[in-house]
Amino acid sequence: MYDMDERTSDANNKKKFIREMIIYLLVIVISVIFVPKYIAQRTVVDGESMMNTLSDGDNLIVEKISYRFSNPDRFDIVVFYPFGKEENEYYIKRVIGLPGEHVSIHDSSIYIDGELLEENYGMDPIRYAGTASNGIMLGEDEYFLIGDNRLESYDSRYPEIGPVSKDKIAGRAVLRIYPFKKFGLIR
């Protein structure tokens, strides 16, 4: 009789172990696949187009949830895929123009619907207005994105990039995690 109880106990322990392993495996799969694709991911800044706000090599956390329920706001720093997500080439820029707005650049100043945009993110004068020199009207799902380093940024001013549709925006940069001395929220 004792042997039967012992075998039942061993069988229950094996079932419990298998159940726990399945749960651990599911947690790992969700963490590795689901979280980076749909919730948040680490991104590394490559280049100087967002100086002085972000530096080459900064590691950021990009959250991907809020833009599923709302739209990017002016001055958000976003990660986007200028040539589509299948290309795996992403850029990090600041939202300047919102859907339905007219964006123009004259004499190093940005104008939204004819009004001077009050902002202090760009450190250098804008020497290349590009597509915004004659003004550009954004569509109902388009954003005008510019890097803070106006002299070194390849952005919506260039016809190859142009206005960026919301479906190309992966998420909003919210936290710098490295270098540690600059750890903190991104503004």
Tab-separated table of N, CA and C in Angstrom, residues 14-119:
chain	number	residue	atom	x	y	z
A	14	LYS	N	5.831	14.849	-10.858
A	14	LYS	CA	6.232	14.993	-12.258
A	14	LYS	C	5.257	15.901	-13.002
A	15	LYS	N	3.958	15.723	-12.764
A	15	LYS	CA	2.944	16.574	-13.401
A	15	LYS	C	3.128	18.035	-12.977
A	16	LYS	N	3.371	18.227	-11.690
A	16	LYS	CA	3.584	19.570	-11.168
A	16	LYS	C	4.831	20.187	-11.806
A	17	PHE	N	5.901	19.424	-11.923
A	17	PHE	CA	7.139	19.899	-12.533
A	17	PHE	C	6.907	20.279	-14.000
A	18	ILE	N	6.212	19.423	-14.743
A	18	ILE	CA	5.937	19.693	-16.158
A	18	ILE	C	5.085	20.957	-16.303
A	19	ARG	N	4.070	21.100	-15.454
A	19	ARG	CA	3.212	22.277	-15.472
A	19	ARG	C	4.035	23.545	-15.217
A	20	GLU	N	4.906	23.508	-14.236
A	20	GLU	CA	5.750	24.657	-13.916
A	20	GLU	C	6.693	24.986	-15.068
A	21	MET	N	7.256	23.979	-15.694
A	21	MET	CA	8.160	24.211	-16.820
A	21	MET	C	7.420	24.855	-17.995
A	22	ILE	N	6.200	24.430	-18.246
A	22	ILE	CA	5.392	25.030	-19.313
A	22	ILE	C	5.120	26.499	-19.006
A	23	ILE	N	4.799	26.791	-17.762
A	23	ILE	CA	4.553	28.186	-17.360
A	23	ILE	C	5.811	29.021	-17.544
A	24	TYR	N	6.967	28.506	-17.096
A	24	TYR	CA	8.232	29.225	-17.263
A	24	TYR	C	8.546	29.446	-18.740
A	25	LEU	N	8.317	28.445	-19.555
A	25	LEU	CA	8.563	28.558	-20.984
A	25	LEU	C	7.670	29.636	-21.604
A	26	LEU	N	6.406	29.666	-21.224
A	26	LEU	CA	5.489	30.688	-21.725
A	26	LEU	C	5.934	32.089	-21.312
A	27	VAL	N	6.374	32.245	-20.078
A	27	VAL	CA	6.859	33.545	-19.612
A	27	VAL	C	8.074	33.984	-20.424
A	28	ILE	N	8.978	33.067	-20.695
A	28	ILE	CA	10.168	33.383	-21.484
A	28	ILE	C	9.780	33.774	-22.907
A	29	VAL	N	8.909	33.017	-23.534
A	29	VAL	CA	8.480	33.313	-24.903
A	29	VAL	C	7.810	34.683	-24.957
A	30	ILE	N	6.938	34.959	-24.018
A	30	ILE	CA	6.264	36.261	-23.979
A	30	ILE	C	7.283	37.375	-23.794
A	31	SER	N	8.233	37.169	-22.894
A	31	SER	CA	9.246	38.190	-22.624
A	31	SER	C	10.154	38.449	-23.817
A	32	VAL	N	10.505	37.411	-24.523
A	32	VAL	CA	11.456	37.540	-25.627
A	32	VAL	C	10.784	37.995	-26.919
A	33	ILE	N	9.576	37.548	-27.181
A	33	ILE	CA	8.921	37.849	-28.458
A	33	ILE	C	7.859	38.932	-28.316
A	34	PHE	N	6.943	38.774	-27.432
A	34	PHE	CA	5.782	39.654	-27.324
A	34	PHE	C	6.149	41.051	-26.819
A	35	VAL	N	6.922	41.128	-25.738
A	35	VAL	CA	7.243	42.427	-25.136
A	35	VAL	C	7.992	43.332	-26.121
A	36	PRO	N	9.102	42.900	-26.743
A	36	PRO	CA	9.801	43.806	-27.669
A	36	PRO	C	8.978	44.188	-28.904
A	37	LYS	N	8.122	43.302	-29.346
A	37	LYS	CA	7.349	43.588	-30.551
A	37	LYS	C	6.175	44.526	-30.287
A	38	TYR	N	5.528	44.401	-29.124
A	38	TYR	CA	4.295	45.132	-28.885
A	38	TYR	C	4.305	46.090	-27.698
A	39	ILE	N	5.249	45.979	-26.784
A	39	ILE	CA	5.178	46.777	-25.557
A	39	ILE	C	6.357	47.743	-25.436
A	40	ALA	N	7.567	47.256	-25.382
A	40	ALA	CA	8.753	48.107	-25.231
A	40	ALA	C	9.981	47.374	-25.743
A	41	GLN	N	10.946	48.163	-26.201
A	41	GLN	CA	12.189	47.556	-26.648
A	41	GLN	C	13.345	48.506	-26.386
A	42	ARG	N	14.521	47.959	-26.315
A	42	ARG	CA	15.743	48.754	-26.191
A	42	ARG	C	16.190	49.148	-27.590
A	43	THR	N	16.593	50.407	-27.729
A	43	THR	CA	17.062	50.942	-29.002
A	43	THR	C	18.354	51.709	-28.757
A	44	VAL	N	19.269	51.630	-29.695
A	44	VAL	CA	20.548	52.324	-29.567
A	44	VAL	C	20.599	53.464	-30.584
A	45	VAL	N	20.973	54.662	-30.113
A	45	VAL	CA	21.127	55.826	-30.986
A	45	VAL	C	22.376	55.626	-31.832
A	46	ASP	N	22.219	55.808	-33.140
A	46	ASP	CA	23.331	55.656	-34.073
A	46	ASP	C	23.500	56.977	-34.823
A	47	GLY	N	24.491	57.746	-34.456
A	47	GLY	CA	24.733	59.020	-35.127
A	47	GLY	C	24.476	60.210	-34.226
A	48	GLU	N	24.629	61.391	-34.814
A	48	GLU	CA	24.562	62.632	-34.044
A	48	GLU	C	23.350	63.488	-34.379
A	49	SER	N	22.361	62.947	-35.073
A	49	SER	CA	21.239	63.767	-35.536
A	49	SER	C	20.338	64.282	-34.417
A	50	MET	N	20.439	63.713	-33.219
A	50	MET	CA	19.606	64.190	-32.108
A	50	MET	C	20.432	64.902	-31.025
A	51	MET	N	21.690	65.271	-31.344
A	51	MET	CA	22.510	66.024	-30.389
A	51	MET	C	21.806	67.346	-30.119
A	52	ASN	N	21.787	67.899	-29.047
A	52	ASN	CA	22.369	67.598	-27.774
A	52	ASN	C	21.428	66.816	-26.871
A	53	THR	N	20.263	66.492	-27.346
A	53	THR	CA	19.304	65.736	-26.536
A	53	THR	C	19.770	64.304	-26.345
A	54	LEU	N	20.138	63.642	-27.431
A	54	LEU	CA	20.612	62.260	-27.395
A	54	LEU	C	21.970	62.188	-28.072
A	55	SER	N	22.781	61.265	-27.617
A	55	SER	CA	24.131	61.118	-28.175
A	55	SER	C	24.293	59.756	-28.833
A	56	ASP	N	25.258	59.691	-29.737
A	56	ASP	CA	25.598	58.435	-30.390
A	56	ASP	C	25.916	57.388	-29.322
A	57	GLY	N	25.306	56.234	-29.400
A	57	GLY	CA	25.551	55.154	-28.459
A	57	GLY	C	24.613	55.121	-27.269
A	58	ASP	N	23.777	56.158	-27.091
A	58	ASP	CA	22.798	56.114	-25.998
A	58	ASP	C	21.876	54.915	-26.185
A	59	ASN	N	21.559	54.236	-25.091
A	59	ASN	CA	20.602	53.129	-25.104
A	59	ASN	C	19.285	53.650	-24.543
A	60	LEU	N	18.216	53.454	-25.288
A	60	LEU	CA	16.912	53.987	-24.921
A	60	LEU	C	15.892	52.872	-24.781
A	61	ILE	N	14.867	53.136	-23.998
A	61	ILE	CA	13.686	52.281	-23.980
A	61	ILE	C	12.603	53.006	-24.776
A	62	VAL	N	12.058	52.316	-25.750
A	62	VAL	CA	10.999	52.847	-26.597
A	62	VAL	C	9.715	52.111	-26.239
A	63	GLU	N	8.711	52.884	-25.804
A	63	GLU	CA	7.431	52.247	-25.489
A	63	GLU	C	6.560	52.258	-26.731
A	64	LYS	N	5.821	51.175	-26.936
A	64	LYS	CA	5.055	50.983	-28.163
A	64	LYS	C	3.545	50.924	-27.940
A	65	ILE	N	3.099	51.145	-26.718
A	65	ILE	CA	1.677	50.972	-26.429
A	65	ILE	C	0.863	52.234	-26.694
A	66	SER	N	1.336	53.381	-26.231
A	66	SER	CA	0.508	54.591	-26.246
A	66	SER	C	0.038	54.978	-27.644
A	67	TYR	N	0.876	54.791	-28.666
A	67	TYR	CA	0.466	55.188	-30.015
A	67	TYR	C	-0.541	54.230	-30.646
A	68	ARG	N	-0.827	53.150	-29.992
A	68	ARG	CA	-1.912	52.278	-30.461
A	68	ARG	C	-3.266	52.877	-30.097
A	69	PHE	N	-3.271	53.742	-29.078
A	69	PHE	CA	-4.520	54.319	-28.576
A	69	PHE	C	-4.602	55.830	-28.758
A	70	SER	N	-3.470	56.452	-29.065
A	70	SER	CA	-3.447	57.899	-29.269
A	70	SER	C	-2.414	58.229	-30.338
A	71	ASN	N	-2.327	59.489	-30.681
A	71	ASN	CA	-1.380	59.924	-31.707
A	71	ASN	C	-0.162	60.588	-31.078
A	72	PRO	N	0.941	60.595	-31.797
A	72	PRO	CA	2.118	61.310	-31.294
A	72	PRO	C	1.803	62.791	-31.091
A	73	ASP	N	2.416	63.373	-30.079
A	73	ASP	CA	2.279	64.800	-29.802
A	73	ASP	C	3.471	65.549	-30.356
A	74	ARG	N	3.270	66.849	-30.563
A	74	ARG	CA	4.377	67.681	-31.007
A	74	ARG	C	5.497	67.621	-29.969
A	75	PHE	N	6.698	67.479	-30.425
A	75	PHE	CA	7.937	67.417	-29.659
A	75	PHE	C	8.231	66.047	-29.061
A	76	ASP	N	7.366	65.039	-29.260
A	76	ASP	CA	7.719	63.674	-28.853
A	76	ASP	C	8.946	63.240	-29.645
A	77	ILE	N	9.796	62.444	-29.018
A	77	ILE	CA	10.911	61.824	-29.733
A	77	ILE	C	10.464	60.416	-30.090
A	78	VAL	N	10.471	60.110	-31.387
A	78	VAL	CA	9.946	58.835	-31.857
A	78	VAL	C	10.993	58.042	-32.619
A	79	VAL	N	10.781	56.741	-32.636
A	79	VAL	CA	11.556	55.834	-33.474
A	79	VAL	C	10.649	55.453	-34.631
A	80	PHE	N	11.161	55.569	-35.841
A	80	PHE	CA	10.349	55.227	-37.017
A	80	PHE	C	11.195	54.530	-38.066
A	81	TYR	N	10.505	53.848	-38.959
A	81	TYR	CA	11.131	53.118	-40.055
A	81	TYR	C	10.835	53.885	-41.347
A	82	PRO	N	11.764	54.716	-41.818
A	82	PRO	CA	11.486	55.576	-42.969
A	82	PRO	C	11.180	54.815	-44.257
A	83	PHE	N	11.700	53.619	-44.380
A	83	PHE	CA	11.507	52.850	-45.608
A	83	PHE	C	10.647	51.612	-45.368
A	84	GLY	N	9.899	51.604	-44.272
A	84	GLY	CA	9.042	50.476	-43.919
A	84	GLY	C	9.718	49.558	-42.920
A	85	LYS	N	8.919	48.898	-42.101
A	85	LYS	CA	9.442	48.051	-41.025
A	85	LYS	C	10.207	46.833	-41.536
A	86	GLU	N	9.918	46.407	-42.746
A	86	GLU	CA	10.611	45.238	-43.295
A	86	GLU	C	12.078	45.542	-43.609
A	87	GLU	N	12.440	46.823	-43.698
A	87	GLU	CA	13.825	47.205	-43.999
A	87	GLU	C	14.743	47.138	-42.783
A	88	ASN	N	14.182	47.160	-41.560
A	88	ASN	CA	14.955	47.091	-40.306
A	88	ASN	C	15.868	48.289	-40.079
A	89	GLU	N	15.743	49.355	-40.853
A	89	GLU	CA	16.526	50.572	-40.638
A	89	GLU	C	15.616	51.576	-39.960
A	90	TYR	N	15.991	51.986	-38.746
A	90	TYR	CA	15.148	52.923	-38.017
A	90	TYR	C	15.894	54.219	-37.739
A	91	TYR	N	15.120	55.297	-37.569
A	91	TYR	CA	15.663	56.607	-37.235
A	91	TYR	C	14.981	57.084	-35.959
A	92	ILE	N	15.654	57.997	-35.278
A	92	ILE	CA	15.105	58.612	-34.078
A	92	ILE	C	15.054	60.114	-34.340
A	93	LYS	N	13.855	60.693	-34.283
A	93	LYS	CA	13.663	62.120	-34.574
A	93	LYS	C	12.583	62.696	-33.656
A	94	ARG	N	12.414	64.014	-33.747
A	94	ARG	CA	11.418	64.718	-32.952
A	94	ARG	C	10.225	65.090	-33.839
A	95	VAL	N	9.017	64.923	-33.303
A	95	VAL	CA	7.798	65.293	-34.021
A	95	VAL	C	7.678	66.817	-34.014
A	96	ILE	N	7.581	67.398	-35.203
A	96	ILE	CA	7.432	68.847	-35.344
A	96	ILE	C	6.054	69.187	-35.905
A	97	GLY	N	5.682	68.545	-37.020
A	97	GLY	CA	4.399	68.821	-37.660
A	97	GLY	C	3.424	67.680	-37.454
A	98	LEU	N	2.165	68.023	-37.209
A	98	LEU	CA	1.110	67.041	-36.948
A	98	LEU	C	0.174	66.922	-38.149
A	99	PRO	N	-0.615	65.851	-38.217
A	99	PRO	CA	-1.527	65.653	-39.347
A	99	PRO	C	-2.407	66.875	-39.613
A	100	GLY	N	-2.517	67.203	-40.907
A	100	GLY	CA	-3.371	68.307	-41.329
A	100	GLY	C	-2.732	69.679	-41.222
A	101	GLU	N	-1.490	69.757	-40.765
A	101	GLU	CA	-0.827	71.054	-40.623
A	101	GLU	C	0.010	71.373	-41.860
A	102	HIS	N	0.234	72.658	-42.060
A	102	HIS	CA	1.117	73.135	-43.117
A	102	HIS	C	2.444	73.514	-42.467
A	103	VAL	N	3.527	72.875	-42.877
A	103	VAL	CA	4.850	73.103	-42.303
A	103	VAL	C	5.726	73.800	-43.335
A	104	SER	N	6.372	74.887	-42.915
A	104	SER	CA	7.323	75.550	-43.796
A	104	SER	C	8.529	76.006	-42.977
A	105	ILE	N	9.655	76.109	-43.651
A	105	ILE	CA	10.896	76.549	-43.011
A	105	ILE	C	11.449	77.703	-43.838
A	106	HIS	N	11.648	78.849	-43.150
A	106	HIS	CA	12.210	80.040	-43.783
A	106	HIS	C	13.172	80.699	-42.799
A	107	ASP	N	14.327	81.118	-43.288
A	107	ASP	CA	15.300	81.852	-42.465
A	107	ASP	C	15.588	81.139	-41.144
A	108	SER	N	15.803	79.827	-41.195
A	108	SER	CA	16.134	79.002	-40.022
A	108	SER	C	15.003	78.888	-39.008
A	109	SER	N	13.807	79.263	-39.372
A	109	SER	CA	12.661	79.158	-38.462
A	109	SER	C	11.620	78.225	-39.048
A	110	ILE	N	10.943	77.514	-38.151
A	110	ILE	CA	9.888	76.592	-38.565
A	110	ILE	C	8.540	77.266	-38.330
A	111	TYR	N	7.671	77.163	-39.321
A	111	TYR	CA	6.331	77.731	-39.214
A	111	TYR	C	5.303	76.611	-39.363
A	112	ILE	N	4.326	76.630	-38.479
A	112	ILE	CA	3.215	75.688	-38.535
A	112	ILE	C	1.964	76.496	-38.820
A	113	ASP	N	1.319	76.211	-39.946
A	113	ASP	CA	0.129	76.961	-40.375
A	113	ASP	C	0.386	78.467	-40.345
A	114	GLY	N	1.585	78.874	-40.779
A	114	GLY	CA	1.934	80.290	-40.868
A	114	GLY	C	2.407	80.926	-39.575
A	115	GLU	N	2.341	80.199	-38.449
A	115	GLU	CA	2.776	80.730	-37.154
A	115	GLU	C	4.149	80.182	-36.800
A	116	LEU	N	5.011	81.065	-36.286
A	116	LEU	CA	6.342	80.654	-35.864
A	116	LEU	C	6.231	79.602	-34.766
A	117	LEU	N	6.952	78.500	-34.921
A	117	LEU	CA	6.959	77.439	-33.910
A	117	LEU	C	7.950	77.821	-32.823
A	118	GLU	N	7.455	77.972	-31.615
A	118	GLU	CA	8.307	78.287	-30.465
A	118	GLU	C	8.887	76.971	-29.945
A	119	GLU	N	10.164	76.783	-30.166
A	119	GLU	CA	10.849	75.581	-29.701
A	119	GLU	C	12.311	75.889	-29.518
